[in-house]
C-alpha angles and dihedrals in degrees: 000000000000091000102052081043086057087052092049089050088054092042090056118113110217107024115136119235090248104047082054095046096055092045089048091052097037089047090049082048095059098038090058091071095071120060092223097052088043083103084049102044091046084052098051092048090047093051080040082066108042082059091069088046082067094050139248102082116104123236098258094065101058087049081061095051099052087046092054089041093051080055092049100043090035089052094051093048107268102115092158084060091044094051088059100051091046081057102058085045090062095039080060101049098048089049088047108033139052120238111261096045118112095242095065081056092048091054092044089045094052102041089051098052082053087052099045099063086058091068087244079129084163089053099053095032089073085049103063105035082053082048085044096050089051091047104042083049099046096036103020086168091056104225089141116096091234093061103072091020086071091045090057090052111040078055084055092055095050095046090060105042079067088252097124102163090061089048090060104069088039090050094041091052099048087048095052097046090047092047089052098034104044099012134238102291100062134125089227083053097054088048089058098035083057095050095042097048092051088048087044082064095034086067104042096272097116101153091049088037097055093041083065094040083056101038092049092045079050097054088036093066096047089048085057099043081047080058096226136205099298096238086047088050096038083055094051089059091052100065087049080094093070091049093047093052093051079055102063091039074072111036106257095122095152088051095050084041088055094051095049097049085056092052090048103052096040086046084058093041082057101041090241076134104120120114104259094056098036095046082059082060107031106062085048089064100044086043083060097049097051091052086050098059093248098126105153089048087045098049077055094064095039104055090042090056091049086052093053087045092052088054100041086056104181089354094065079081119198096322093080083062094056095052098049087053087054094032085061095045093052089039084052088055109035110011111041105156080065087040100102095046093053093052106039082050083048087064106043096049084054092045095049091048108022103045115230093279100068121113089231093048095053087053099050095044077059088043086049089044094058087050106055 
C-alpha cells in the first residue's frame, strides 16, 4: 500500500520537487522501521535524492535524506554504503551549519556509529567526543535522544577497543538519561542495562554487573511477549551476546548455547540476517560450543561464520575479527593440522580492523607466531 502511495505521489502532475521530496524522505523513513520495506524504503530515499539533483530542494534536506539513507542501507548490512553516506551528511552540516549547532552533532553521531561497526574504534572515537562537545553544550541536561545515544556508544567503542575503565562513565550516564527520559521499561533501557552490566564485569564489578545482565535478559523477554517494532525487537536479540559471554566465564555453555540459538533464529525471522549482525552472534556460538565439548558441532559454525565472512568482504564488520580469534584458539586445540592457517588468518583480520596497536591484535600476531 506505501508503496503504490509512493507511485501515485510520482505520478502526480504538479507536484513541486520539494513537496515530493519530503514525502519521499518522510514515506522511506517510515518504511525503515519494518525488515521487509527496508528495498522500498531504500528506493523511495534514493528517488528522494535524484530530485535535489533538479533543483529546488535546500541543502538540509538532502543532509536529512543521506542520514536516513546511512540508517536504510546500515541497517541492511552495508555499512561501507552507509559510511558514505554518513559522510556526505557531515560534508553538509559543516557547509551549512555553524559548529556548535546540533545538527553538526547529529551528522557526526550518525557517521561514527556507521564507522564503529567497522572496528575503526579511533575513528569513531573523534566523532563522538566532537558530537558529545555540541550536545553537552546545547542540552547540558541531556533530554535529547542523541545525548545519551552518543554516550552508549562512545562506551561501545571503548569496550571494544579492550579500554574498559573509559567505557564505564560514558555507559552509567546513558543508563541513567534513558531511565529518566523514556522509563524502565523501555526497549532503549534493556539495550544499556545489558551494556553497563558487561562493562561492570569487565571491570572487576561481578555482583553489580550480573544484577544488569539479569535485569536486562528479564526486561528483554516481556518487550518480546509484548511483540515489539521488528528493528526494536531485532536490537534486543543483538546484546544477548553479552549475556551469553558472562555465561561461559561461568560455565553455563548450554545456557549461553540456548540463548544464542533464540537470537538466531528471531534475528532471521526479522531479517536482521545480514553479516554484520549475524557474525556478532555466530562466533559466540561457536565459542559456546566449543566450551561445551561439542567440537565437531562448534568447527561447523565456524567455518560457516568464516564463509559468510568471506562473502560479506568489508561488510562482515568487526565480528569477523571475534570469530577468527576464537576459531584459532579451538583450531589450536582441536585441529591442528589447520592450526597455522587459522591463526595466521586470525592476524591479518585484526590487523586489517583493528589496526597493530589493539590489544587483540597484539594477541592473535602471538597466536600467528606459535603457529608458523
Amino acid at each position: 500500500r506505501a508503496s503504490e502511495m509512493a507511485e501515485s505521489a510520482r505520478q502526480k502532475k504538479g507536484l513541486q520537487n520539494e513537496a515530493l521530496f519530503s514525502y519521499l524522505v518522510t514515506l522511506g523513513t517510515a518504511q525503515s522501521l519494518f525488515p521487509w520495506e527496508l528495498e522500498h524504503a531504500q528506493r523511495n530515499l534514493n528517488d528522494a535524492m535524484l530530485l535535489y539533483e533538479m533543483g529546488g530542494i535546500p541543502p538540509a534536506s538532502l543532509m536529512t535524506a543521506h542520514i536516513r539513507l546511512l540508517n536504510v542501507v546500515g541497517r541492511s548490512g552495508d555499512m561501507q554504503q552507509a559510511i558514505v553516506h554518513g559522510r556526505e551528511a557531515l560534508k553538509l552540516a559543516e557547509e551549512i551549519y555553524p559548529p556548535e549547532h546540533f545538527r553538526r552533532a547529529e551528522a557526526l553521531y550518525h557517521l561514527a556509529v556507521a564507522i564503529y561497526y567497522t572496528g575503526n574504534f579511533q575513528e569513531a572515537e573523534e566523532y563522538l567526543l566532537s558530537a558529545m562537545e555540541i550536545t553537552e553544550q546545547v542540552d547540558p541536561e541531556g533530554r535529547h535522544y542523541l545525548v545519551s545515544a552518543v554516550h552508549h556508544y562512545l562506551g561501545l567503542t571503548y569496550r571494544y577497543a579492550e579500554r574498559f575503565e573509559n567505557a564505564v562513565p560514558h555507559f552509567l550516564k546513558a543508563r541513567n538519561l534513558i531511565g529518566r527520559n523514556y522509563g524502565e521499561s523501555d526497549f532503549r533501557f534493556a539495550t544499556i542495562t545489558a551494556t553497563t552490566g558487561d562493562i561492570l564485569i569487565q571491570t572487576g564489578r561481578k555482583s553489580e554487573g550480573e544484577a544488569m545482565l539479569n535485569q536486562a535478559m528479564d526486561l528483554r523477554r516481556q518487550l518480546r511477549e509484548e511483540n515489539q517494532n521488528p528493528v526494536r525487537a531485532g536490537s534486543l536479540d543483538l546484546f544477548v551476546v553479552l549475556a551469553a559471554e558472562f555465561l561461559m566465564q561461568n560455565n553455563r555453555n548450554e545456557e549461553a548455547i540456548e540463548i544464542l540459538d533464540e537470537a538466531i533464529s528471531h534475528l532471521r525471522q526479522t531479517q536482521f540476517d545480514a553479516p554484520c549482525w549475524m557474525l556478532l552472534v555466530y562466533p559466540r556460538k561457536a565459542r559456546a560450543l566449543h566450551l561445551a565439548g561439542q567440537y565437531e558441532q562448534a568447527g561447523d559454525v565456524f567455518r560457516e561464520g568464516a564463509a559468510m565472512g568471506e562473502e560479506a568482504g568489508a561488510n562482515a564488520c568487526f565480528g569477523i575479527a571475534h570469530l577468527y580469534e576464537w576459531y584459532a584458539d579451538f583450531a589450536n586445540q582441536h585441529d591442528p593440522q589447520n592450526f597455522p592457517n587459522i591463526a595466521d588468518k586470525a592476524y591479518l583480520t585484526h590487523l586489517d580492523i583493528f589496526g597493530p596497536e589493539h590489544p587483540a591484535t597484539v594477541r592473535m600476531e602471538k597466536l600467528a607466531d606459535q603457529g608458523m
